[in-house]
Short mmCIF file of N, CA and C in Angstrom, two decimals:
data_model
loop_
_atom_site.label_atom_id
_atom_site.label_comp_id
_atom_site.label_asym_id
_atom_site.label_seq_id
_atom_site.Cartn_x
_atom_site.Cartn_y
_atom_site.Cartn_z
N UNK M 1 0.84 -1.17 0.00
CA UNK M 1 0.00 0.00 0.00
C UNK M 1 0.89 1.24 0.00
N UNK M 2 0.34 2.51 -0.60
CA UNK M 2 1.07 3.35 -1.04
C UNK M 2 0.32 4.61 -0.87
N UNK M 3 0.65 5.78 -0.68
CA UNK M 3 -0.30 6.42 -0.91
C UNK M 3 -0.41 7.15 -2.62
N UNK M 4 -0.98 8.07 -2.63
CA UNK M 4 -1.19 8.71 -3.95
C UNK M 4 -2.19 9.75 -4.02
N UNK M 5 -2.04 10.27 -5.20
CA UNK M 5 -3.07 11.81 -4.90
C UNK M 5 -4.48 11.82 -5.54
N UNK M 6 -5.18 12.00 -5.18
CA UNK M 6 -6.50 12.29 -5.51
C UNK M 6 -6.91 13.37 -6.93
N UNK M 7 -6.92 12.61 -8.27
CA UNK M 7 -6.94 13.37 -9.40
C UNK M 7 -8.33 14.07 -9.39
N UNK M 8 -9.43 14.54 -8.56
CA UNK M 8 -10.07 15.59 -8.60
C UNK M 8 -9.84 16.86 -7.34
N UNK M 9 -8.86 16.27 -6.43
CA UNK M 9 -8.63 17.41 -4.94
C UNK M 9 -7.67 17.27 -5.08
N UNK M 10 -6.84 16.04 -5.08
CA UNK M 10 -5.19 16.52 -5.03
C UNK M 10 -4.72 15.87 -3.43
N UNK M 11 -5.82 15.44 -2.60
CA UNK M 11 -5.24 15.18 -1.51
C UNK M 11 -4.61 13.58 -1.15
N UNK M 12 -4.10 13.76 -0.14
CA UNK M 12 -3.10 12.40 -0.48
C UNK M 12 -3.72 11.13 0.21
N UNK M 13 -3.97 10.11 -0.75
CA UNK M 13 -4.89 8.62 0.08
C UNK M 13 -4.61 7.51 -0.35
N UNK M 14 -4.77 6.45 0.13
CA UNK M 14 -4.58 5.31 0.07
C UNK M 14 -4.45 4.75 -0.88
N UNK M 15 -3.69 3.65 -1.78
CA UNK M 15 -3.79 3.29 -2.94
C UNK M 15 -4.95 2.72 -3.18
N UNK M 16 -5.70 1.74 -1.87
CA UNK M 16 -6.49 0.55 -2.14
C UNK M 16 -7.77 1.44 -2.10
N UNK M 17 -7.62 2.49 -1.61
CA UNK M 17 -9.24 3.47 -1.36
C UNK M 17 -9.76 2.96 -2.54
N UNK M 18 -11.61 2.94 -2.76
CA UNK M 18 -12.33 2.68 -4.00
C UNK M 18 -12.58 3.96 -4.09
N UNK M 19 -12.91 4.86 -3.25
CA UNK M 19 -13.16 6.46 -3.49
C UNK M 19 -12.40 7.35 -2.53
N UNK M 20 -12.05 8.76 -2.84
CA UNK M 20 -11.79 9.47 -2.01
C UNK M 20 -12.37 9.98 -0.94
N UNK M 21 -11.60 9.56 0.31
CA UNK M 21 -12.61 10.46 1.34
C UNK M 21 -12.68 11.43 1.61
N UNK M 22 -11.80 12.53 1.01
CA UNK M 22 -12.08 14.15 1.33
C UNK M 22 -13.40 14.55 0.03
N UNK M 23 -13.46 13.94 -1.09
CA UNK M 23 -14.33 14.54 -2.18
C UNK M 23 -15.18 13.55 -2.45
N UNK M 24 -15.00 12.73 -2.52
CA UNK M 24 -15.82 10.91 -2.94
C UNK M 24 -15.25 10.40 -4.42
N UNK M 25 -14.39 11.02 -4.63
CA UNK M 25 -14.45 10.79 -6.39
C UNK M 25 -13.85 9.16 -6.20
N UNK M 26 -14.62 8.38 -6.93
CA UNK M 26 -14.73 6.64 -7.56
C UNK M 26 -12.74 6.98 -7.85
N UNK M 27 -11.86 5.61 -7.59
CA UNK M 27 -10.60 5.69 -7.79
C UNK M 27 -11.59 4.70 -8.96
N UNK M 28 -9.73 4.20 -9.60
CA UNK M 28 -9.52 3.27 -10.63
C UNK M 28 -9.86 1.73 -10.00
N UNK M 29 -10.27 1.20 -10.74
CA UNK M 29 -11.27 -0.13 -10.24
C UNK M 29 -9.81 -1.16 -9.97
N UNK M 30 -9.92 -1.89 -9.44
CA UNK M 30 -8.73 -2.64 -8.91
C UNK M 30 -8.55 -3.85 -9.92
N UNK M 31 -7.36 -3.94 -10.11
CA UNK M 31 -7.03 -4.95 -11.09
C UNK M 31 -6.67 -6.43 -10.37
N UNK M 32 -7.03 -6.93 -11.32
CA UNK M 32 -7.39 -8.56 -11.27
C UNK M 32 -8.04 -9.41 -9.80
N UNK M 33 -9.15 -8.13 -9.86
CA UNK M 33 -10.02 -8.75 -8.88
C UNK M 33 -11.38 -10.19 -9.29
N UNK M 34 -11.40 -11.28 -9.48
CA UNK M 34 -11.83 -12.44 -9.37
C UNK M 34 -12.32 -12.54 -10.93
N UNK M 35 -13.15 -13.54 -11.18
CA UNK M 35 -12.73 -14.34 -12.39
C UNK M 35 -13.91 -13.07 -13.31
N UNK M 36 -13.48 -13.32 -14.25
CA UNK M 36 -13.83 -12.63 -15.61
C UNK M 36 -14.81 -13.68 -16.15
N UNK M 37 -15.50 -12.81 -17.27
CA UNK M 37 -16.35 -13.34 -18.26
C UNK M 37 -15.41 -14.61 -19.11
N UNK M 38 -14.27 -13.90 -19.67
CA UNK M 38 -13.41 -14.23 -20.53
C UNK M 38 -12.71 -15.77 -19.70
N UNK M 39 -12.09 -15.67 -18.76
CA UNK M 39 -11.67 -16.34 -17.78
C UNK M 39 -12.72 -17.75 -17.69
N UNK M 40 -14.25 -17.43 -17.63
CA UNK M 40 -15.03 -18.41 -17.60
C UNK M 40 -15.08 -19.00 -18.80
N UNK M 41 -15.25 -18.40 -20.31
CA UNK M 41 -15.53 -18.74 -21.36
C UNK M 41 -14.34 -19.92 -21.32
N UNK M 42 -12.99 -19.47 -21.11
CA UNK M 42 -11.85 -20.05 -21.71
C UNK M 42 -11.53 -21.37 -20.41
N UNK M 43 -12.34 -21.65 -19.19
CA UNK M 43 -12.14 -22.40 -18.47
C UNK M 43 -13.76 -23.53 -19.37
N UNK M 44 -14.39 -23.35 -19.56
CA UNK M 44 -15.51 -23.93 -20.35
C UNK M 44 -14.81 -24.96 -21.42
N UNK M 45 -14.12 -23.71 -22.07
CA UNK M 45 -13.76 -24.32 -23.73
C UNK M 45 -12.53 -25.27 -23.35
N UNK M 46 -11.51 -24.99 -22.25
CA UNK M 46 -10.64 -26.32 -22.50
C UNK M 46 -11.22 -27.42 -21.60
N UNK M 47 -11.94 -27.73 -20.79
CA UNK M 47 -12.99 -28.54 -20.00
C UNK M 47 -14.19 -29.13 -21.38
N UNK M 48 -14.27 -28.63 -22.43
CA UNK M 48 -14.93 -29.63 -23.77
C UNK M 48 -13.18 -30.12 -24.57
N UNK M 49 -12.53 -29.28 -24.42
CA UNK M 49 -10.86 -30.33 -25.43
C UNK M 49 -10.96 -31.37 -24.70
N UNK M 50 -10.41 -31.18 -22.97
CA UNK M 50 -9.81 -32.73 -21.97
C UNK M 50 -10.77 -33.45 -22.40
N UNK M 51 -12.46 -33.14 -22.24
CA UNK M 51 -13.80 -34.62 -22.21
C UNK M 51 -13.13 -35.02 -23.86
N UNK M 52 -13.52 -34.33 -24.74
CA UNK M 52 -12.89 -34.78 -26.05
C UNK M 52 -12.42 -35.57 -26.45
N UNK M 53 -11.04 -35.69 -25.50
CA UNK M 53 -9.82 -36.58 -25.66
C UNK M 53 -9.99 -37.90 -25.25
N UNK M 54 -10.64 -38.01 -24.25
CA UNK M 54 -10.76 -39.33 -23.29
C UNK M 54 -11.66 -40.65 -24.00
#
């Protein structure tokens, strides 16, 4: 954790904050938080190759 500045006030907060608490402004959404659309599609499609094979 780090801090960093608040691109609508400027004031200094938490990396993990989801919003600022001096203004509220929404931060940047956190990366690679739990499984994806994509992630599911592509756990689907090699789960029909393995049955395939057998």
């Amino acid at each position: 954790m780090y801090l960093t500045q608040c691109p609508a006030c400027g004031h200094r907060i938490s990396s993990q904050a989801e919003s600022c608490p001096s203004c509220g402004q929404p931060l940047q959404a956190k990366k690679g938080g739990g499984i994806t659309f994509w992630g599911v599609v592509g756990a689907v499609i090699l789960a029909i190759l393995i049955m395939s094979f057998e």
